[in-house]
Amino acid sequence: QTMASKKDGRILLPSSPRPERYDLKLKPDLKNFTFDGSVKIKLNFTETTKSITLHAKELLMHNAVLTLRDGRKLECTEITVNLKATTTTFTFPEDIECGDWDLVVTFGGFLNDQMAGFYRSKYTDIYGNQKIMASTQFEALDARRCFPCFDEPALKSIFGITLVVPSELTALSNMPVQSCKSFVNDDSKECWKEVEFMDSPIMSSYLVAFLVGEFDCLSGMTNTGTVISVHAPPGQASKGQFALDVAIKCLEFYNEYFQVPYPMPKLDMVAIPEFAAGAMENWGLVTYRTVDLLITEGQASQSQMQRVCVVVCHELAHQWFGNLVTFAWWDDLWLNEGFASFMENYSIYKLFPQFNYIWDEFSSTGALSAALRLDALRSSHPIQVPIAHAEEVDQVFDAISYCKGACVVKM
């Protein structure tokens, strides 16, 4: 049911419908490693059709209902899964006319241990007990592991997130909490809470994020009133003070340098014990590998402090380059990562005299050398690589996209 663009061979979803808004509600079960969910997607149809194709992977679909804005409903009669294309097609008994419809899908999934999608991560609390948290990693193609969606960067939407979690746990998402309602489960008599977050700005699906677990928190504020918080497993928040200081300075610098205010009402930075990359720039909720966010000042080496500084400045640059302004397709990934890699070096040069040598290294032995080492191999590729299947993007998260891209930006 997917179709290729004749212009460039990209494998994309059909051009109609297009999403305008998601209302996503999830209830994770941290004991059985599952979650239940429902999503209402506001859709605009420009062509008459009998089916809707969304991205979905490793999800169990229960039901789908389409509602016209005047209240008329269509029940899905057939659900078809394409494992190779990671799509699910919902077929309806009659034509879906052009106009605005609401699609409601109920589904279930697994909190996997693959560090992709909506997954589980182990940590140790202050008493030495092993605990489980749930976190997300959606870039590049794993929002579809969590909920059925239009998982292409150009198809931006507003996201309204609601999480139903045990009352003793903390729930975080891209936006601040709008409301929190407590209730007692009738069967288990356990205390739960329903946490509803404010609507997001229009953004790509790969930037959606949420976490559920126990966290200690350390906060500060920029000169423009943005609250920045570092969240860490219990007992480790004090190790986030250096990263918090870096983030406050960096966000203030970017606000002034770009002359575009930081677009979100808050910025959370979270240390995840089990994390595949160094960090992920989810808008307003940046996630980090623990060693790239938490250090003990006075005991950490210069190189450890430099690493935290580099990663924080890189991810905060993405809040503008990538999040506010996003590439239409994955072949422009180098712009996303190249700009952020350039800005990480430039901001450190401007803000942190103790790491001034980073700028000289960047211009000579650092990024340039890293790029040239990979560029000298027969397996090298241009910084802009044609990508037909989105899965191919994983092959270009490398030094050519990051380092060579940054050097081109510097030129």
CSV table of C-alpha atoms in Angstrom, one decimal:
chain,number,residue,atom,x,y,z
A,1,GLN,CA,0.0,0.0,0.0
A,2,THR,CA,3.0,2.3,0.1
A,3,MET,CA,3.9,4.1,-3.0
A,4,ALA,CA,7.1,5.5,-4.6
A,5,SER,CA,7.6,9.1,-5.6
A,6,LYS,CA,8.2,9.1,-9.3
A,7,LYS,CA,10.6,12.0,-8.9
A,8,ASP,CA,13.2,10.5,-6.8
A,9,GLY,CA,12.3,6.8,-6.1
A,10,ARG,CA,11.5,7.4,-2.4
A,11,ILE,CA,9.2,4.8,-0.8
A,12,LEU,CA,6.6,6.9,0.9
A,13,LEU,CA,3.1,6.6,2.3
A,14,PRO,CA,0.2,7.6,0.0
A,15,SER,CA,-0.1,11.4,-0.4
A,16,SER,CA,-3.6,11.3,1.1
A,17,PRO,CA,-4.6,11.6,3.9
A,18,ARG,CA,-2.3,13.9,5.9
A,19,PRO,CA,-2.2,14.1,9.7
A,20,GLU,CA,-2.9,17.4,11.5
A,21,ARG,CA,-2.9,16.3,15.1
A,22,TYR,CA,-2.3,13.2,17.3
A,23,ASP,CA,-3.9,12.6,20.7
A,24,LEU,CA,-2.0,9.6,22.1
A,25,LYS,CA,-2.8,7.8,25.4
A,26,LEU,CA,-0.5,5.1,26.7
A,27,LYS,CA,-0.6,2.9,29.8
A,28,PRO,CA,2.8,1.0,30.2
A,29,ASP,CA,3.0,-2.1,32.5
A,30,LEU,CA,6.5,-2.1,33.9
A,31,LYS,CA,6.0,-5.5,35.5
A,32,ASN,CA,4.9,-7.4,32.4
A,33,PHE,CA,6.8,-5.2,29.9
A,34,THR,CA,3.7,-4.4,27.8
A,35,PHE,CA,1.7,-1.3,27.1
A,36,ASP,CA,-1.9,-0.5,26.0
A,37,GLY,CA,-2.6,2.5,23.8
A,38,SER,CA,-5.1,4.5,21.9
A,39,VAL,CA,-4.5,7.3,19.3
A,40,LYS,CA,-6.9,9.7,17.7
A,41,ILE,CA,-5.4,11.2,14.5
A,42,LYS,CA,-7.1,14.2,12.9
A,43,LEU,CA,-6.7,13.6,9.1
A,44,ASN,CA,-7.3,15.6,6.0
A,45,PHE,CA,-8.3,13.6,2.9
A,46,THR,CA,-7.7,15.2,-0.6
A,47,GLU,CA,-8.6,12.0,-2.4
A,48,THR,CA,-11.5,9.5,-2.1
A,49,THR,CA,-10.3,6.1,-0.8
A,50,LYS,CA,-11.4,3.0,1.1
A,51,SER,CA,-8.3,2.5,3.1
A,52,ILE,CA,-5.7,4.3,5.3
A,53,THR,CA,-2.1,3.1,5.5
A,54,LEU,CA,0.0,4.0,8.5
A,55,HIS,CA,3.5,3.0,9.7
A,56,ALA,CA,3.4,0.4,12.5
A,57,LYS,CA,5.9,-2.2,13.7
A,58,GLU,CA,5.5,-4.9,16.4
A,59,LEU,CA,2.1,-3.6,17.4
A,60,LEU,CA,-1.1,-5.5,18.0
A,61,MET,CA,-4.1,-3.6,16.5
A,62,HIS,CA,-7.4,-4.0,18.2
A,63,ASN,CA,-9.8,-1.7,16.4
A,64,ALA,CA,-10.0,1.3,14.2
A,65,VAL,CA,-13.0,3.7,13.8
A,66,LEU,CA,-13.2,6.7,11.4
A,67,THR,CA,-15.4,9.6,12.4
A,68,LEU,CA,-16.4,12.5,10.1
A,69,ARG,CA,-16.4,15.8,11.9
A,70,ASP,CA,-20.3,15.8,11.7
A,71,GLY,CA,-20.4,12.6,13.7
A,72,ARG,CA,-20.9,9.9,11.0
A,73,LYS,CA,-18.8,6.8,11.8
A,74,LEU,CA,-17.1,4.1,9.7
A,75,GLU,CA,-15.9,0.9,11.4
A,76,CYS,CA,-12.8,-0.8,10.0
A,77,THR,CA,-13.6,-4.1,8.4
A,78,GLU,CA,-10.1,-5.4,7.6
A,79,ILE,CA,-6.6,-4.8,9.0
A,80,THR,CA,-3.6,-5.8,6.8
A,81,VAL,CA,-0.1,-5.8,8.1
A,82,ASN,CA,3.0,-5.5,5.7
A,83,LEU,CA,6.0,-6.6,7.7
A,84,LYS,CA,8.5,-5.7,5.1
A,85,ALA,CA,7.2,-2.1,4.7
A,86,THR,CA,6.4,-1.9,8.5
A,87,THR,CA,2.9,-0.5,7.6
A,88,THR,CA,-0.6,-1.4,8.6
A,89,THR,CA,-3.6,-0.7,6.3
A,90,PHE,CA,-7.1,-0.2,7.6
A,91,THR,CA,-9.9,-0.9,5.1
A,92,PHE,CA,-13.4,0.5,5.5
A,93,PRO,CA,-16.7,-0.7,4.0
A,94,GLU,CA,-17.4,2.4,2.0
A,95,ASP,CA,-15.5,5.3,0.4
A,96,ILE,CA,-13.9,7.8,2.6
A,97,GLU,CA,-14.8,11.2,1.1
A,98,CYS,CA,-12.5,14.2,0.9
A,99,GLY,CA,-12.5,16.3,4.0
A,100,ASP,CA,-11.6,16.1,7.7
A,101,TRP,CA,-12.0,12.8,9.5
A,102,ASP,CA,-10.8,11.5,12.9
A,103,LEU,CA,-9.2,8.1,13.0
A,104,VAL,CA,-9.2,6.3,16.4
A,105,VAL,CA,-7.0,3.2,16.8
A,106,THR,CA,-6.7,1.0,19.9
A,107,PHE,CA,-3.6,-1.1,20.1
A,108,GLY,CA,-1.1,-2.9,22.3
A,109,GLY,CA,2.7,-3.4,22.3
A,110,PHE,CA,5.7,-4.6,24.1
A,111,LEU,CA,8.3,-2.6,26.1
A,112,ASN,CA,11.2,-4.2,24.3
A,113,ASP,CA,14.9,-4.5,25.3
A,114,GLN,CA,16.2,-3.3,21.9
A,115,MET,CA,16.8,0.3,23.0
A,116,ALA,CA,14.4,1.4,20.2
A,117,GLY,CA,10.8,2.6,20.2
A,118,PHE,CA,9.1,2.5,23.6
A,119,TYR,CA,11.5,0.3,25.6
A,120,ARG,CA,12.5,-0.8,29.1
A,121,SER,CA,15.8,0.1,30.8
A,122,LYS,CA,17.2,-1.3,34.0
A,123,TYR,CA,18.7,0.9,36.8
A,124,THR,CA,19.8,0.5,40.4
A,125,ASP,CA,18.1,2.6,43.1
A,126,ILE,CA,19.8,4.0,46.2
A,127,TYR,CA,19.2,0.8,48.1
A,128,GLY,CA,20.8,-1.4,45.5
A,129,ASN,CA,17.6,-2.8,44.1
A,130,GLN,CA,17.2,-3.3,40.4
A,131,LYS,CA,14.3,-1.3,38.9
A,132,ILE,CA,12.8,-0.8,35.5
A,133,MET,CA,12.1,2.5,33.7
A,134,ALA,CA,10.4,3.0,30.3
A,135,SER,CA,11.9,5.4,27.8
A,136,THR,CA,11.7,6.2,24.1
A,137,GLN,CA,14.1,6.4,21.2
A,138,PHE,CA,12.3,7.1,17.9
A,139,GLU,CA,14.9,8.4,15.5
A,140,ALA,CA,15.1,7.4,12.8
A,141,LEU,CA,12.2,5.0,12.3
A,142,ASP,CA,10.9,3.8,15.6
A,143,ALA,CA,8.0,6.0,16.5
A,144,ARG,CA,6.1,3.3,14.6
A,145,ARG,CA,7.1,0.7,17.3
A,146,CYS,CA,5.1,2.7,19.8
A,147,PHE,CA,2.0,3.9,18.0
A,148,PRO,CA,0.6,3.8,14.5
A,149,CYS,CA,1.6,7.0,12.8
A,150,PHE,CA,2.8,8.8,9.7
A,151,ASP,CA,6.5,8.2,10.5
A,152,GLU,CA,8.1,10.5,7.9
A,153,PRO,CA,9.9,13.7,8.9
A,154,ALA,CA,8.0,16.0,6.5
A,155,LEU,CA,4.6,15.0,8.0
A,156,LYS,CA,4.7,17.2,11.0
A,157,SER,CA,1.7,17.4,13.4
A,158,ILE,CA,0.7,18.6,16.8
A,159,PHE,CA,1.0,15.9,19.5
A,160,GLY,CA,-1.1,15.7,22.7
A,161,ILE,CA,0.4,13.0,25.0
A,162,THR,CA,-1.3,11.4,28.0
A,163,LEU,CA,0.4,8.7,30.1
A,164,VAL,CA,-1.3,6.5,32.7
A,165,VAL,CA,1.3,5.4,35.3
A,166,PRO,CA,1.6,4.2,38.9
A,167,SER,CA,1.2,7.2,41.2
A,168,GLU,CA,4.7,6.8,42.7
A,169,LEU,CA,6.5,7.1,39.3
A,170,THR,CA,7.4,10.3,37.4
A,171,ALA,CA,6.2,10.8,33.9
A,172,LEU,CA,8.0,13.2,31.5
A,173,SER,CA,7.3,14.2,27.9
A,174,ASN,CA,8.3,16.9,25.4
A,175,MET,CA,5.9,19.5,27.0
A,176,PRO,CA,5.1,20.4,30.6
A,177,VAL,CA,2.3,18.7,32.5
A,178,GLN,CA,-1.1,20.2,31.9
A,179,SER,CA,-3.1,18.1,34.4
A,180,CYS,CA,-2.7,15.1,36.7
A,181,LYS,CA,-5.6,13.0,38.0
A,182,SER,CA,-5.2,10.3,40.6
A,183,PHE,CA,-7.4,7.2,40.8
A,184,VAL,CA,-7.5,3.8,42.3
A,185,ASN,CA,-7.5,0.7,40.1
A,186,ASP,CA,-10.8,-1.2,40.8
A,187,ASP,CA,-9.2,-4.6,40.4
A,188,SER,CA,-5.7,-4.3,41.9
A,189,LYS,CA,-6.6,-1.4,44.3
A,190,GLU,CA,-3.3,0.2,43.3
A,191,CYS,CA,-3.0,4.0,43.1
A,192,TRP,CA,-2.5,5.3,39.5
A,193,LYS,CA,-2.4,8.7,37.9
A,194,GLU,CA,-3.3,10.0,34.5
A,195,VAL,CA,-0.8,12.7,33.4
A,196,GLU,CA,-1.8,14.9,30.5
A,197,PHE,CA,0.8,17.1,28.8
A,198,MET,CA,0.4,20.4,27.0
A,199,ASP,CA,0.0,20.3,23.2
A,200,SER,CA,3.4,20.3,21.4
A,201,PRO,CA,4.3,22.6,18.6
A,202,ILE,CA,4.0,21.1,15.1
A,203,MET,CA,6.9,18.6,14.9
A,204,SER,CA,8.0,15.3,13.3
A,205,SER,CA,7.1,12.0,14.8
A,206,TYR,CA,10.8,11.0,15.4
A,207,LEU,CA,11.1,13.9,18.0
A,208,VAL,CA,8.2,12.7,20.2
A,209,ALA,CA,9.5,11.4,23.6
A,210,PHE,CA,8.2,10.3,27.0
A,211,LEU,CA,9.7,8.5,30.0
A,212,VAL,CA,8.2,6.7,33.1
A,213,GLY,CA,10.3,5.9,36.1
A,214,GLU,CA,11.9,7.1,39.3
A,215,PHE,CA,14.0,10.3,38.9
A,216,ASP,CA,15.8,12.8,41.0
A,217,CYS,CA,15.9,16.3,39.6
A,218,LEU,CA,18.2,19.3,39.5
A,219,SER,CA,16.9,22.5,38.0
A,220,GLY,CA,18.0,26.0,36.9
A,221,MET,CA,16.7,28.9,34.8
A,222,THR,CA,18.0,30.8,31.9
A,223,ASN,CA,18.0,34.6,31.7
A,224,THR,CA,14.9,34.5,29.6
A,225,GLY,CA,13.0,32.3,32.1
A,226,THR,CA,13.3,28.8,30.5
A,227,VAL,CA,13.5,26.2,33.3
A,228,ILE,CA,16.2,23.5,32.5
A,229,SER,CA,16.2,20.3,34.5
A,230,VAL,CA,18.5,17.4,34.8
A,231,HIS,CA,16.7,14.1,35.7
A,232,ALA,CA,18.8,11.1,36.8
A,233,PRO,CA,18.2,7.7,38.5
A,234,PRO,CA,17.7,8.1,42.3
A,235,GLY,CA,20.7,9.4,44.2
A,236,GLN,CA,22.6,10.6,41.1
A,237,ALA,CA,21.1,14.0,40.3
A,238,SER,CA,24.0,16.0,41.9
A,239,LYS,CA,26.2,14.5,39.2
A,240,GLY,CA,24.2,16.6,36.7
A,241,GLN,CA,25.3,20.0,38.0
A,242,PHE,CA,28.0,20.5,35.4
A,243,ALA,CA,25.7,19.5,32.5
A,244,LEU,CA,23.0,21.9,33.9
A,245,ASP,CA,25.5,24.8,34.0
A,246,VAL,CA,26.6,24.0,30.4
A,247,ALA,CA,23.0,23.8,29.2
A,248,ILE,CA,22.0,27.2,30.8
A,249,LYS,CA,25.0,29.0,29.2
A,250,CYS,CA,24.5,27.3,25.9
A,251,LEU,CA,20.8,27.9,25.6
A,252,GLU,CA,21.3,31.6,26.5
A,253,PHE,CA,24.0,31.8,23.8
A,254,TYR,CA,21.9,30.1,21.1
A,255,ASN,CA,18.9,32.4,21.9
A,256,GLU,CA,21.1,35.5,21.3
A,257,TYR,CA,23.1,34.1,18.4
A,258,PHE,CA,20.2,32.7,16.4
A,259,GLN,CA,17.9,35.6,17.2
A,260,VAL,CA,15.1,33.1,17.5
A,261,PRO,CA,13.9,32.3,21.0
A,262,TYR,CA,14.1,28.7,22.2
A,263,PRO,CA,10.7,27.5,21.1
A,264,MET,CA,9.7,25.2,24.0
A,265,PRO,CA,8.4,26.2,27.5
A,266,LYS,CA,11.0,24.0,29.3
A,267,LEU,CA,14.0,21.8,28.6
A,268,ASP,CA,14.5,18.4,30.4
A,269,MET,CA,17.7,16.5,30.1
A,270,VAL,CA,17.5,12.8,31.3
A,271,ALA,CA,20.2,10.2,32.0
A,272,ILE,CA,19.1,6.8,30.7
A,273,PRO,CA,21.1,3.8,32.0
A,274,GLU,CA,20.6,1.8,28.8
A,275,PHE,CA,20.8,4.0,25.7
A,276,ALA,CA,22.1,3.1,22.2
A,277,ALA,CA,23.5,6.5,21.1
A,278,GLY,CA,25.3,9.3,22.9
A,279,ALA,CA,22.2,11.4,23.1
A,280,MET,CA,18.9,12.2,21.3
A,281,GLU,CA,17.6,15.7,20.7
A,282,ASN,CA,13.9,15.0,21.4
A,283,TRP,CA,12.3,18.5,21.4
A,284,GLY,CA,12.1,19.7,25.0
A,285,LEU,CA,13.1,16.3,26.4
A,286,VAL,CA,16.7,15.4,25.5
A,287,THR,CA,17.8,11.9,26.5
A,288,TYR,CA,21.4,11.0,27.2
A,289,ARG,CA,23.6,8.0,27.8
A,290,THR,CA,24.4,8.3,31.5
A,291,VAL,CA,28.2,8.9,31.0
A,292,ASP,CA,27.4,11.7,28.6
A,293,LEU,CA,25.4,13.7,31.2
A,294,LEU,CA,26.4,12.7,34.7
A,295,ILE,CA,29.9,13.4,36.1
A,296,THR,CA,31.4,14.1,39.5
A,297,GLU,CA,33.1,17.5,39.4
A,298,GLY,CA,36.4,17.4,41.1
A,299,GLN,CA,36.9,13.8,40.2
A,300,ALA,CA,36.1,13.8,36.5
A,301,SER,CA,38.9,14.2,34.0
A,302,GLN,CA,39.3,17.0,31.5
A,303,SER,CA,38.3,14.7,28.7
A,304,GLN,CA,35.1,13.6,30.5
A,305,MET,CA,34.1,17.2,31.2
A,306,GLN,CA,34.8,18.1,27.5
A,307,ARG,CA,32.7,15.1,26.4
A,308,VAL,CA,29.6,16.2,28.4
A,309,CYS,CA,30.1,19.8,27.2
A,310,VAL,CA,30.3,18.7,23.5
A,311,VAL,CA,27.2,16.4,23.7
A,312,VAL,CA,25.0,19.0,25.5
A,313,CYS,CA,25.9,21.8,23.1
A,314,HIS,CA,25.3,19.5,20.1
A,315,GLU,CA,21.9,18.4,21.3
A,316,LEU,CA,20.8,21.9,22.2
A,317,ALA,CA,21.8,23.1,18.7
A,318,HIS,CA,19.3,20.5,17.4
A,319,GLN,CA,16.5,22.3,19.2
A,320,TRP,CA,16.7,24.8,16.3
A,321,PHE,CA,18.5,22.8,13.6
A,322,GLY,CA,16.4,19.7,13.1
A,323,ASN,CA,13.5,20.3,15.5
A,324,LEU,CA,12.3,23.8,14.7
A,325,VAL,CA,13.5,23.5,11.1
A,326,THR,CA,13.4,19.9,9.9
A,327,PHE,CA,14.7,18.2,6.7
A,328,ALA,CA,11.9,16.9,4.4
A,329,TRP,CA,13.6,13.6,3.9
A,330,TRP,CA,16.4,11.6,5.3
A,331,ASP,CA,18.8,12.4,2.4
A,332,ASP,CA,19.3,15.8,4.1
A,333,LEU,CA,20.4,14.3,7.4
A,334,TRP,CA,23.9,15.8,6.9
A,335,LEU,CA,22.3,19.3,7.2
A,336,ASN,CA,20.8,18.3,10.5
A,337,GLU,CA,24.0,16.8,12.0
A,338,GLY,CA,26.5,19.0,10.2
A,339,PHE,CA,25.0,22.2,11.6
A,340,ALA,CA,24.7,20.8,15.1
A,341,SER,CA,28.3,19.5,14.9
A,342,PHE,CA,29.5,22.9,13.8
A,343,MET,CA,27.6,24.8,16.5
A,344,GLU,CA,28.8,22.4,19.2
A,345,ASN,CA,32.4,23.5,18.4
A,346,TYR,CA,31.6,27.2,17.9
A,347,SER,CA,29.5,27.5,21.1
A,348,ILE,CA,32.2,25.8,23.2
A,349,TYR,CA,34.8,28.2,21.7
A,350,LYS,CA,32.7,31.2,22.6
A,351,LEU,CA,31.6,30.0,26.1
A,352,PHE,CA,34.2,27.8,27.7
A,353,PRO,CA,37.8,29.1,27.6
A,354,GLN,CA,39.1,25.9,29.3
A,355,PHE,CA,38.1,24.0,26.1
A,356,ASN,CA,39.2,26.6,23.6
A,357,TYR,CA,41.5,24.1,21.9
A,358,ILE,CA,38.4,22.3,20.6
A,359,TRP,CA,38.0,25.0,17.9
A,360,ASP,CA,41.6,24.6,16.7
A,361,GLU,CA,41.2,20.8,16.7
A,362,PHE,CA,37.9,21.1,14.8
A,363,SER,CA,39.6,23.2,12.1
A,364,SER,CA,42.6,20.9,11.7
A,365,THR,CA,43.1,17.5,13.4
A,366,GLY,CA,39.5,17.0,14.8
A,367,ALA,CA,36.4,16.9,12.6
A,368,LEU,CA,38.3,17.3,9.4
A,369,SER,CA,40.6,14.4,10.1
A,370,ALA,CA,37.8,12.2,11.1
A,371,ALA,CA,35.9,13.0,7.9
A,372,LEU,CA,39.0,12.5,5.7
A,373,ARG,CA,39.8,9.1,7.3
A,374,LEU,CA,36.4,7.7,6.3
A,375,ASP,CA,36.4,9.7,3.0
A,376,ALA,CA,39.6,8.0,1.9
A,377,LEU,CA,38.0,4.5,1.9
A,378,ARG,CA,36.4,3.0,-1.2
A,379,SER,CA,33.2,2.8,0.9
A,380,SER,CA,33.0,6.6,1.1
A,381,HIS,CA,29.9,8.4,0.1
A,382,PRO,CA,28.8,12.0,-0.6
A,383,ILE,CA,27.5,14.0,2.3
A,384,GLN,CA,24.1,14.0,0.7
A,385,VAL,CA,23.1,10.4,-0.1
A,386,PRO,CA,20.0,9.5,-2.1
A,387,ILE,CA,17.7,7.4,0.2
A,388,ALA,CA,14.8,5.5,-1.3
A,389,HIS,CA,13.9,3.3,1.6
A,390,ALA,CA,14.0,5.1,4.9
A,391,GLU,CA,15.8,2.1,6.6
A,392,GLU,CA,18.9,3.1,4.6
A,393,VAL,CA,19.4,6.2,6.7
A,394,ASP,CA,21.1,4.2,9.5
A,395,GLN,CA,24.1,3.8,7.1
A,396,VAL,CA,24.7,7.5,6.9
A,397,PHE,CA,24.9,8.3,10.7
A,398,ASP,CA,28.7,8.5,10.3
A,399,ALA,CA,31.7,10.9,10.3
A,400,ILE,CA,30.9,12.0,6.8
A,401,SER,CA,27.5,13.3,7.7
A,402,TYR,CA,28.6,14.7,11.1
A,403,CYS,CA,32.2,15.9,10.6
A,404,LYS,CA,32.5,16.5,6.8
A,405,GLY,CA,29.0,18.1,7.0
A,406,ALA,CA,30.3,20.4,9.8
A,407,CYS,CA,33.4,21.3,7.9
A,408,VAL,CA,31.3,22.3,4.8
A,409,VAL,CA,29.1,24.5,7.1
A,410,LYS,CA,32.2,26.2,8.5
A,411,MET,CA,33.4,26.9,4.9
